[in-house]
Amino acid sequence: MKFGGTSMAGIERIRSVAARVKREAAAGNQVAVVVSAMAGETDRLVGFCREASPLYDPREYDVVVSAGEQITSGLLAIALQAIDVPARSLLGWQLPIRTDTAFAKARIDTIDTDALEESFAAGAVAVIPGFQGVAPGQRITTLGRGGSDTSAVAVAAAIRADRCDIYTDVDGVYTTDPRIVPRARKLAKVTYEEMLELASVGAKVLQTRSVGLAMKEKVRVQVLSSFTDADAPMADTLPGTMIVGEEEAAFKENGDVERQLITGIAHDKNEAKITLTRVPDQPGTVASIFEPLAAANINVDMIIQNIAHQSASNGASSTSATDVTFTVPAADLARSIEALNQSREAIGFGELIHDTRVAKISVVGVGMRSHAGVASTMFTTLGARGINIQAISTSEIKVSVLIHEDETELAVRVLHTAYGLDAEAA
Ligand code: ASP
Ligand code: MG
């Protein structure tokens, strides 16, 4: 069982988490619990480090920011003991959870399960602070923001748990953002790959790394609500969304509702579009654009190249020219422009045009591997609403388009209907 910061924010909430844990244990389950710091606490601790020195030592930063989880794990153990559940905390260095030395963004190498097995054998609940580990040389590490999800999946993998239940502010993963489409449906199951696509394009329920780890280690993960009362359904009845492998996600022969071709629709307003005009149409030019971006560690996402009919701004007048358009994270736009301007001579572009008023809309589903027509339905549906497509990218299980930001809600709504995802009217 993993509980996020909202569930741990205050003693009252920690008590109800304890009650929830007791109920699962009383049902005959062996339970290990992973906890986050109280909501807002990690931000506060990060703030102290910055205030102490903008050039803080990351090894000491990890000592400071890992403290939030140390507090909540101790408090939950106390709250469990108070309702007669034997419990103890096991900190990252005590288990231990061994990581590499990438302080502030460490990766887990191994987890020793002896102490956990002992606590199971003794009928006790182990409470493990998420987010923290220990590096060679006995120094505390943290796993990057949102890392408690990864801790939980890693612990589940190490003990070969039947399930990793992630209790959070939402009661599952939806076909799209319910704030945009009230008739969005909660998904009973989603595959790891779909979840990775949905998470990376904006449906931020879990730290993306935790999903990758679950996929690699085949950990069955359930996302479910922490905001339910004492008579809420038991986790074993799978009230949330299961994130599982493709075999388990496949629909049953009879009875069960057939899986839709498309699992979900995601939107992401955090990209920016850059167009370089009148780039010489010759071998090596595209490389000269993307090399400086790669060197600056900037992730390029969508790329399109248009044949333009003018000639290039440099070189002989006979050279034909093209426009190259691509997207980068909006947060990296300024650095991208700087890197491109520095390479202006080498690339030989005319103008650099940028636009942050764009949104990426993605339709995601493993079903499209074996079905044609998914992309054409998307383009037809958007075209019928007069929504212009500025760029396109595809993968085996995803089609994404770039559109004007103001049309995000409309696009998500019409696509949700077009792919048959709307829930029956209540
Ligand atoms: N407390 C850490 C953070 O806020 C880790 C987590 O909650 O997942 O990033
Ligand atoms: Mg989180």
Short mmCIF file of C-alpha atoms and ligand atoms in Angstrom, two decimals:
data_model
loop_
_atom_site.label_atom_id
_atom_site.label_comp_id
_atom_site.label_asym_id
_atom_site.label_seq_id
_atom_site.Cartn_x
_atom_site.Cartn_y
_atom_site.Cartn_z
CA MET A 1 0.00 0.00 0.00
CA LYS A 2 1.40 3.40 -0.94
CA PHE A 3 -0.05 6.65 0.37
CA GLY A 4 0.69 10.06 -1.13
CA GLY A 5 1.27 13.41 0.54
CA THR A 6 -2.38 14.42 0.76
CA SER A 7 -3.20 11.22 2.68
CA MET A 8 -0.36 11.89 5.11
CA ALA A 9 -1.08 15.60 5.66
CA GLY A 10 -1.86 15.73 9.37
CA ILE A 11 -2.45 13.32 12.23
CA GLU A 12 -6.16 12.94 11.52
CA ARG A 13 -5.44 11.72 8.00
CA ILE A 14 -2.60 9.49 9.17
CA ARG A 15 -5.10 7.90 11.58
CA SER A 16 -7.46 7.10 8.75
CA VAL A 17 -4.58 5.66 6.73
CA ALA A 18 -3.79 3.47 9.74
CA ALA A 19 -7.41 2.29 9.84
CA ARG A 20 -7.23 1.47 6.16
CA VAL A 21 -4.03 -0.52 6.64
CA LYS A 22 -5.53 -2.38 9.59
CA ARG A 23 -8.53 -3.39 7.51
CA GLU A 24 -6.34 -4.85 4.74
CA ALA A 25 -4.15 -6.68 7.26
CA ALA A 26 -7.19 -8.00 9.12
CA ALA A 27 -8.47 -9.46 5.83
CA GLY A 28 -5.45 -11.76 5.89
CA ASN A 29 -3.06 -9.78 3.72
CA GLN A 30 0.62 -9.33 4.47
CA VAL A 31 1.11 -5.61 4.12
CA ALA A 32 4.09 -3.33 3.61
CA VAL A 33 3.32 0.38 3.46
CA VAL A 34 5.26 3.07 1.60
CA VAL A 35 4.53 6.69 2.50
CA SER A 36 5.18 10.16 1.09
CA ALA A 37 5.97 13.24 3.15
CA MET A 38 3.07 15.45 4.21
CA ALA A 39 1.77 17.47 1.25
CA GLY A 40 3.90 20.58 0.77
CA GLU A 41 6.62 19.39 3.12
CA THR A 42 9.19 18.44 0.49
CA ASP A 43 8.75 21.83 -1.22
CA ARG A 44 9.36 23.49 2.12
CA LEU A 45 12.55 21.50 2.70
CA VAL A 46 13.80 22.20 -0.82
CA GLY A 47 13.19 25.90 -0.09
CA PHE A 48 15.40 25.74 3.00
CA CYS A 49 18.27 24.27 0.97
CA ARG A 50 18.02 27.00 -1.65
CA GLU A 51 17.86 29.64 1.03
CA ALA A 52 20.92 28.21 2.80
CA SER A 53 22.91 28.37 -0.42
CA PRO A 54 21.91 28.48 -4.07
CA LEU A 55 24.89 26.22 -4.75
CA TYR A 56 23.94 23.61 -2.17
CA ASP A 57 25.74 20.26 -2.02
CA PRO A 58 23.28 17.70 -3.48
CA ARG A 59 24.42 15.11 -0.91
CA GLU A 60 23.30 17.37 1.92
CA TYR A 61 20.15 18.34 -0.02
CA ASP A 62 19.22 14.65 0.05
CA VAL A 63 19.76 14.50 3.81
CA VAL A 64 17.38 17.43 4.22
CA VAL A 65 14.62 16.58 1.74
CA SER A 66 14.44 12.88 2.69
CA ALA A 67 13.42 13.94 6.20
CA GLY A 68 9.75 14.51 5.33
CA GLU A 69 9.23 10.81 4.70
CA GLN A 70 11.14 9.82 7.85
CA ILE A 71 8.59 11.79 9.87
CA THR A 72 5.48 10.34 8.22
CA SER A 73 6.75 6.76 8.41
CA GLY A 74 7.35 7.09 12.14
CA LEU A 75 3.98 8.74 12.68
CA LEU A 76 2.13 6.04 10.76
CA ALA A 77 3.90 3.33 12.78
CA ILE A 78 2.77 5.09 15.98
CA ALA A 79 -0.80 5.42 14.68
CA LEU A 80 -0.87 1.71 13.76
CA GLN A 81 0.44 0.66 17.17
CA ALA A 82 -2.25 2.83 18.77
CA ILE A 83 -4.93 0.67 17.14
CA ASP A 84 -3.17 -2.57 18.09
CA VAL A 85 -1.44 -3.26 14.80
CA PRO A 86 2.19 -4.24 15.40
CA ALA A 87 4.22 -1.93 13.18
CA ARG A 88 7.66 -0.43 12.77
CA SER A 89 9.34 1.96 10.39
CA LEU A 90 12.20 0.77 8.20
CA LEU A 91 14.13 3.69 6.73
CA GLY A 92 15.89 3.58 3.39
CA TRP A 93 19.29 2.98 4.98
CA GLN A 94 17.90 0.38 7.37
CA LEU A 95 16.30 -1.98 4.87
CA PRO A 96 18.44 -1.03 2.94
CA ILE A 97 17.27 0.36 -0.39
CA ARG A 98 20.57 0.63 -2.24
CA THR A 99 20.89 3.24 -4.96
CA ASP A 100 23.55 4.71 -7.19
CA THR A 101 25.26 8.00 -6.32
CA ALA A 102 23.17 10.29 -8.53
CA PHE A 103 22.15 12.46 -5.59
CA ALA A 104 18.70 14.09 -5.86
CA LYS A 105 17.77 11.73 -8.71
CA ALA A 106 19.19 8.37 -7.66
CA ARG A 107 18.25 5.04 -9.21
CA ILE A 108 17.51 1.99 -7.10
CA ASP A 109 19.96 -0.88 -7.53
CA THR A 110 18.79 -3.45 -4.99
CA ILE A 111 16.46 -3.80 -2.03
CA ASP A 112 17.31 -6.15 0.80
CA THR A 113 14.12 -7.96 1.80
CA ASP A 114 15.33 -9.73 4.97
CA ALA A 115 13.92 -7.17 7.38
CA LEU A 116 10.63 -7.14 5.47
CA GLU A 117 10.34 -10.94 5.47
CA GLU A 118 11.01 -10.88 9.21
CA SER A 119 8.29 -8.36 9.83
CA PHE A 120 5.81 -10.37 7.72
CA ALA A 121 6.72 -13.51 9.64
CA ALA A 122 6.10 -11.68 12.91
CA GLY A 123 2.70 -10.51 11.68
CA ALA A 124 3.81 -6.88 11.74
CA VAL A 125 3.34 -4.09 9.24
CA ALA A 126 6.52 -2.52 7.86
CA VAL A 127 6.26 1.20 7.15
CA ILE A 128 8.82 2.35 4.59
CA PRO A 129 9.48 5.99 3.79
CA GLY A 130 9.29 6.53 0.06
CA PHE A 131 11.70 8.67 -1.96
CA GLN A 132 14.84 7.69 -0.04
CA GLY A 133 17.70 5.22 -0.30
CA VAL A 134 21.35 4.87 0.54
CA ALA A 135 24.33 5.09 -1.80
CA PRO A 136 27.69 3.35 -1.55
CA GLY A 137 29.64 5.20 1.15
CA GLN A 138 26.55 5.19 3.40
CA ARG A 139 25.17 8.49 2.15
CA ILE A 140 21.44 9.17 1.97
CA THR A 141 19.96 9.60 -1.51
CA THR A 142 16.56 10.62 -2.88
CA LEU A 143 14.92 9.39 -6.06
CA GLY A 144 13.73 12.62 -7.70
CA ARG A 145 10.46 14.45 -7.09
CA GLY A 146 7.44 12.17 -6.98
CA GLY A 147 9.82 9.28 -6.25
CA SER A 148 7.71 7.56 -3.60
CA ASP A 149 5.74 5.85 -6.36
CA THR A 150 8.98 4.36 -7.59
CA SER A 151 9.90 3.26 -4.06
CA ALA A 152 6.55 1.49 -3.74
CA VAL A 153 6.87 -0.34 -7.06
CA ALA A 154 10.47 -1.31 -6.27
CA VAL A 155 9.51 -2.71 -2.86
CA ALA A 156 6.59 -4.60 -4.43
CA ALA A 157 8.96 -6.07 -7.02
CA ALA A 158 11.54 -7.05 -4.41
CA ILE A 159 9.05 -8.97 -2.27
CA ARG A 160 7.11 -10.27 -5.30
CA ALA A 161 3.93 -8.71 -4.01
CA ASP A 162 0.60 -9.74 -5.52
CA ARG A 163 -0.15 -6.08 -6.04
CA CYS A 164 1.12 -2.57 -5.46
CA ASP A 165 -1.87 -0.40 -4.47
CA ILE A 166 -1.23 3.31 -4.92
CA TYR A 167 -3.73 5.34 -2.89
CA THR A 168 -4.06 8.82 -4.34
CA ASP A 169 -6.29 11.90 -4.80
CA VAL A 170 -8.02 10.43 -7.85
CA ASP A 171 -9.95 7.17 -7.86
CA GLY A 172 -8.30 5.79 -10.99
CA VAL A 173 -7.11 6.52 -14.49
CA TYR A 174 -9.73 8.02 -16.80
CA THR A 175 -10.26 7.91 -20.57
CA THR A 176 -9.49 11.62 -20.52
CA ASP A 177 -9.45 14.60 -18.16
CA PRO A 178 -12.91 14.54 -16.47
CA ARG A 179 -12.73 18.31 -16.02
CA ILE A 180 -12.95 18.63 -19.80
CA VAL A 181 -15.24 15.69 -20.49
CA PRO A 182 -17.64 14.99 -17.63
CA ARG A 183 -18.57 11.73 -19.35
CA ALA A 184 -15.02 10.43 -19.19
CA ARG A 185 -14.96 6.87 -17.86
CA LYS A 186 -12.73 5.34 -15.25
CA LEU A 187 -10.69 2.56 -16.85
CA ALA A 188 -10.74 -0.84 -15.14
CA LYS A 189 -7.43 -1.75 -16.75
CA VAL A 190 -4.70 -0.02 -18.69
CA THR A 191 -1.45 -1.49 -19.98
CA TYR A 192 1.96 -0.29 -18.82
CA GLU A 193 2.73 1.08 -22.26
CA GLU A 194 -0.54 2.99 -22.46
CA MET A 195 0.03 4.39 -18.99
CA LEU A 196 3.51 5.56 -20.00
CA GLU A 197 2.07 7.38 -23.00
CA LEU A 198 -0.79 8.84 -20.99
CA ALA A 199 1.52 9.94 -18.17
CA SER A 200 4.16 11.45 -20.42
CA VAL A 201 1.53 13.50 -22.21
CA GLY A 202 0.03 15.02 -19.15
CA ALA A 203 -2.15 12.59 -17.20
CA LYS A 204 0.08 12.88 -14.15
CA VAL A 205 -1.14 10.25 -11.75
CA LEU A 206 2.14 8.39 -11.17
CA GLN A 207 5.79 9.25 -11.52
CA THR A 208 6.61 8.05 -15.05
CA ARG A 209 9.66 6.17 -13.79
CA SER A 210 7.51 4.05 -11.53
CA VAL A 211 5.43 2.86 -14.48
CA GLY A 212 8.57 1.94 -16.44
CA LEU A 213 9.83 -0.01 -13.46
CA ALA A 214 6.48 -1.79 -12.99
CA MET A 215 6.57 -2.80 -16.64
CA LYS A 216 10.10 -4.13 -16.40
CA GLU A 217 9.45 -6.02 -13.16
CA LYS A 218 5.87 -7.04 -14.08
CA VAL A 219 4.41 -5.51 -10.92
CA ARG A 220 0.61 -5.27 -11.01
CA VAL A 221 -0.21 -1.73 -9.89
CA GLN A 222 -3.60 -0.46 -8.80
CA VAL A 223 -4.39 3.27 -8.64
CA LEU A 224 -7.23 3.86 -6.20
CA SER A 225 -8.73 6.59 -4.07
CA SER A 226 -7.54 7.34 -0.58
CA PHE A 227 -10.63 9.46 0.03
CA THR A 228 -13.19 6.88 0.93
CA ASP A 229 -14.91 6.12 4.17
CA ALA A 230 -14.71 3.04 6.37
CA ASP A 231 -17.18 1.06 4.23
CA ALA A 232 -15.23 1.68 1.02
CA PRO A 233 -14.68 -1.45 -1.09
CA MET A 234 -11.66 -3.54 -0.17
CA ALA A 235 -8.66 -3.12 -2.43
CA ASP A 236 -8.89 -6.80 -3.40
CA THR A 237 -12.16 -6.10 -5.23
CA LEU A 238 -10.11 -3.81 -7.53
CA PRO A 239 -12.20 -0.65 -7.26
CA GLY A 240 -9.50 1.47 -8.94
CA THR A 241 -7.59 1.12 -12.22
CA MET A 242 -5.25 -1.82 -12.70
CA ILE A 243 -2.03 -1.15 -14.61
CA VAL A 244 -1.00 -4.50 -16.03
CA GLY A 245 0.57 -6.36 -18.94
CA GLU A 246 -1.17 -6.70 -22.26
CA GLU A 247 -2.38 -10.27 -21.67
CA GLU A 248 -4.15 -9.32 -18.46
CA ALA A 249 -5.55 -6.13 -19.98
CA ALA A 250 -7.09 -7.93 -22.97
CA PHE A 251 -10.84 -8.19 -22.80
CA LYS A 252 -12.46 -11.47 -21.85
CA GLU A 253 -14.15 -13.61 -24.50
CA ASN A 254 -17.64 -13.14 -23.14
CA GLY A 255 -19.41 -11.10 -20.58
CA ASP A 256 -16.85 -8.42 -19.94
CA VAL A 257 -17.22 -5.09 -21.68
CA GLU A 258 -15.14 -5.17 -24.82
CA ARG A 259 -12.05 -3.01 -24.70
CA GLN A 260 -12.24 0.02 -26.91
CA LEU A 261 -9.75 0.46 -29.71
CA ILE A 262 -8.60 3.67 -28.08
CA THR A 263 -7.93 3.64 -24.35
CA GLY A 264 -7.54 7.31 -23.66
CA ILE A 265 -7.02 10.82 -24.95
CA ALA A 266 -4.36 13.02 -23.41
CA HIS A 267 -3.57 16.68 -23.82
CA ASP A 268 -0.42 18.57 -23.07
CA LYS A 269 0.01 22.33 -23.18
CA ASN A 270 3.63 22.25 -22.09
CA GLU A 271 5.20 22.17 -25.52
CA ALA A 272 6.42 25.00 -27.72
CA LYS A 273 6.69 25.02 -31.50
CA ILE A 274 9.75 26.30 -33.36
CA THR A 275 9.95 26.83 -37.12
CA LEU A 276 13.18 27.52 -38.97
CA THR A 277 12.46 28.95 -42.41
CA ARG A 278 14.45 28.68 -45.61
CA VAL A 279 16.83 25.98 -44.44
CA PRO A 280 19.01 24.64 -47.29
CA ASP A 281 17.59 21.37 -48.59
CA GLN A 282 20.79 19.34 -48.54
CA PRO A 283 22.29 16.42 -46.60
CA GLY A 284 23.44 17.30 -43.10
CA THR A 285 21.20 20.30 -42.52
CA VAL A 286 18.72 18.54 -40.29
CA ALA A 287 21.60 17.14 -38.24
CA SER A 288 23.00 20.63 -37.83
CA ILE A 289 19.66 21.74 -36.32
CA PHE A 290 19.22 18.92 -33.85
CA GLU A 291 22.81 18.41 -32.74
CA PRO A 292 23.03 21.66 -30.75
CA LEU A 293 19.66 20.88 -29.15
CA ALA A 294 20.81 17.41 -28.15
CA ALA A 295 24.04 18.88 -26.79
CA ALA A 296 21.94 21.20 -24.64
CA ASN A 297 19.97 18.18 -23.38
CA ILE A 298 16.71 19.38 -24.95
CA ASN A 299 14.15 16.75 -25.91
CA VAL A 300 12.66 17.31 -29.34
CA ASP A 301 9.29 15.69 -29.76
CA MET A 302 7.40 16.25 -33.03
CA ILE A 303 9.26 17.10 -36.24
CA ILE A 304 7.99 18.09 -39.69
CA GLN A 305 9.75 19.35 -42.77
CA ASN A 306 7.95 21.32 -45.50
CA ILE A 307 9.16 21.98 -48.98
CA ALA A 308 9.27 25.72 -49.45
CA HIS A 309 9.58 27.31 -52.84
CA GLN A 310 12.06 30.03 -52.09
CA SER A 311 15.77 29.44 -52.08
CA ALA A 312 18.02 29.19 -49.07
CA SER A 313 19.35 32.32 -47.41
CA ASN A 314 22.95 31.19 -47.66
CA GLY A 315 24.91 29.67 -50.49
CA ALA A 316 24.16 29.68 -54.17
CA SER A 317 20.81 30.91 -55.37
CA SER A 318 20.19 27.50 -56.92
CA THR A 319 19.91 25.70 -53.55
CA SER A 320 16.30 24.83 -52.81
CA ALA A 321 15.05 25.41 -49.27
CA THR A 322 12.66 23.91 -46.77
CA ASP A 323 11.00 24.93 -43.53
CA VAL A 324 11.63 22.70 -40.51
CA THR A 325 9.13 22.73 -37.64
CA PHE A 326 9.50 20.89 -34.35
CA THR A 327 8.43 21.00 -30.72
CA VAL A 328 10.42 21.23 -27.49
CA PRO A 329 9.25 21.44 -23.87
CA ALA A 330 7.98 25.00 -23.31
CA ALA A 331 10.30 25.25 -20.30
CA ASP A 332 13.27 24.74 -22.65
CA LEU A 333 12.18 27.23 -25.30
CA ALA A 334 14.57 30.02 -24.31
CA ARG A 335 17.53 27.65 -24.18
CA SER A 336 16.52 26.16 -27.54
CA ILE A 337 16.39 29.56 -29.20
CA GLU A 338 19.78 30.40 -27.79
CA ALA A 339 21.32 27.13 -28.98
CA LEU A 340 19.85 27.55 -32.47
CA ASN A 341 20.94 31.16 -32.80
CA GLN A 342 24.45 30.16 -31.82
CA SER A 343 24.45 27.66 -34.68
CA ARG A 344 22.77 30.01 -37.10
CA GLU A 345 25.75 30.17 -39.48
CA ALA A 346 26.15 26.41 -39.58
CA ILE A 347 22.44 25.76 -40.17
CA GLY A 348 21.86 28.71 -42.44
CA PHE A 349 18.19 29.31 -41.64
CA GLY A 350 16.19 32.38 -42.59
CA GLU A 351 13.91 33.15 -39.69
CA LEU A 352 13.26 31.48 -36.34
CA ILE A 353 9.56 31.59 -35.47
CA HIS A 354 8.29 30.28 -32.16
CA ASP A 355 4.87 29.75 -30.64
CA THR A 356 3.90 28.58 -27.17
CA ARG A 357 0.16 28.78 -27.83
CA VAL A 358 0.01 25.18 -28.96
CA ALA A 359 -1.30 21.97 -27.47
CA LYS A 360 -0.51 18.37 -28.21
CA ILE A 361 -3.49 16.02 -28.31
CA SER A 362 -2.77 12.28 -28.27
CA VAL A 363 -4.98 9.27 -28.77
CA VAL A 364 -3.49 6.21 -27.09
CA GLY A 365 -4.37 2.54 -27.28
CA VAL A 366 -2.64 -0.81 -27.78
CA GLY A 367 -5.62 -1.75 -29.97
CA MET A 368 -4.34 0.43 -32.80
CA ARG A 369 -1.47 -2.00 -33.40
CA SER A 370 -3.87 -4.33 -35.13
CA HIS A 371 -6.39 -1.85 -36.54
CA ALA A 372 -6.14 0.58 -39.42
CA GLY A 373 -7.90 3.91 -39.58
CA VAL A 374 -7.20 5.33 -36.13
CA ALA A 375 -5.23 8.30 -37.47
CA SER A 376 -7.69 9.01 -40.25
CA THR A 377 -10.60 9.10 -37.77
CA MET A 378 -8.62 11.62 -35.75
CA PHE A 379 -7.85 13.88 -38.71
CA THR A 380 -11.41 13.69 -40.09
CA THR A 381 -12.95 14.47 -36.71
CA LEU A 382 -10.73 17.49 -36.13
CA GLY A 383 -11.14 18.70 -39.72
CA ALA A 384 -14.91 18.59 -39.44
CA ARG A 385 -14.65 21.00 -36.51
CA GLY A 386 -12.32 23.32 -38.38
CA ILE A 387 -9.36 22.48 -36.13
CA ASN A 388 -6.10 22.93 -38.00
CA ILE A 389 -3.32 20.37 -37.50
CA GLN A 390 0.14 21.93 -37.28
CA ALA A 391 2.22 18.80 -36.77
CA ILE A 392 1.75 15.06 -36.39
CA SER A 393 3.72 12.28 -34.74
CA THR A 394 2.93 8.63 -34.26
CA SER A 395 4.14 5.57 -32.42
CA GLU A 396 2.82 2.03 -32.48
CA ILE A 397 0.20 2.82 -29.86
CA LYS A 398 -0.24 6.60 -30.15
CA VAL A 399 -1.14 9.31 -32.63
CA SER A 400 -0.43 12.90 -31.62
CA VAL A 401 -1.31 16.17 -33.30
CA LEU A 402 -0.29 19.72 -32.51
CA ILE A 403 -3.11 22.28 -32.60
CA HIS A 404 -3.83 25.81 -31.37
CA GLU A 405 -4.02 25.90 -27.58
CA ASP A 406 -7.48 27.51 -27.59
CA GLU A 407 -8.92 24.45 -29.32
CA THR A 408 -7.69 21.92 -26.72
CA GLU A 409 -11.01 21.37 -24.95
CA LEU A 410 -13.01 21.13 -28.16
CA ALA A 411 -10.55 18.66 -29.68
CA VAL A 412 -10.52 16.41 -26.62
CA ARG A 413 -14.32 16.43 -26.44
CA VAL A 414 -14.99 15.59 -30.09
CA LEU A 415 -12.31 12.89 -30.16
CA HIS A 416 -13.66 11.31 -26.97
CA THR A 417 -17.03 11.00 -28.68
CA ALA A 418 -15.60 9.91 -32.04
CA TYR A 419 -13.76 6.95 -30.50
CA GLY A 420 -16.83 5.84 -28.55
CA LEU A 421 -15.38 6.62 -25.14
CA ASP A 422 -18.25 8.67 -23.68
CA ALA A 423 -19.99 7.00 -20.75
CA GLU A 424 -23.72 6.39 -21.04
CA ALA A 425 -25.63 9.47 -19.94
CA ALA A 426 -26.56 9.12 -16.28
N1 ASP B 1 7.87 13.77 -1.08
C1 ASP B 1 8.51 13.62 -2.37
C2 ASP B 1 8.06 14.72 -3.31
O1 ASP B 1 7.24 15.55 -2.94
C3 ASP B 1 8.31 12.28 -2.95
C4 ASP B 1 6.87 11.89 -3.20
O2 ASP B 1 5.97 12.37 -2.54
O3 ASP B 1 6.63 11.06 -4.07
O4 ASP B 1 8.52 14.81 -4.41
MG MG B 2 3.02 11.69 -6.24
#
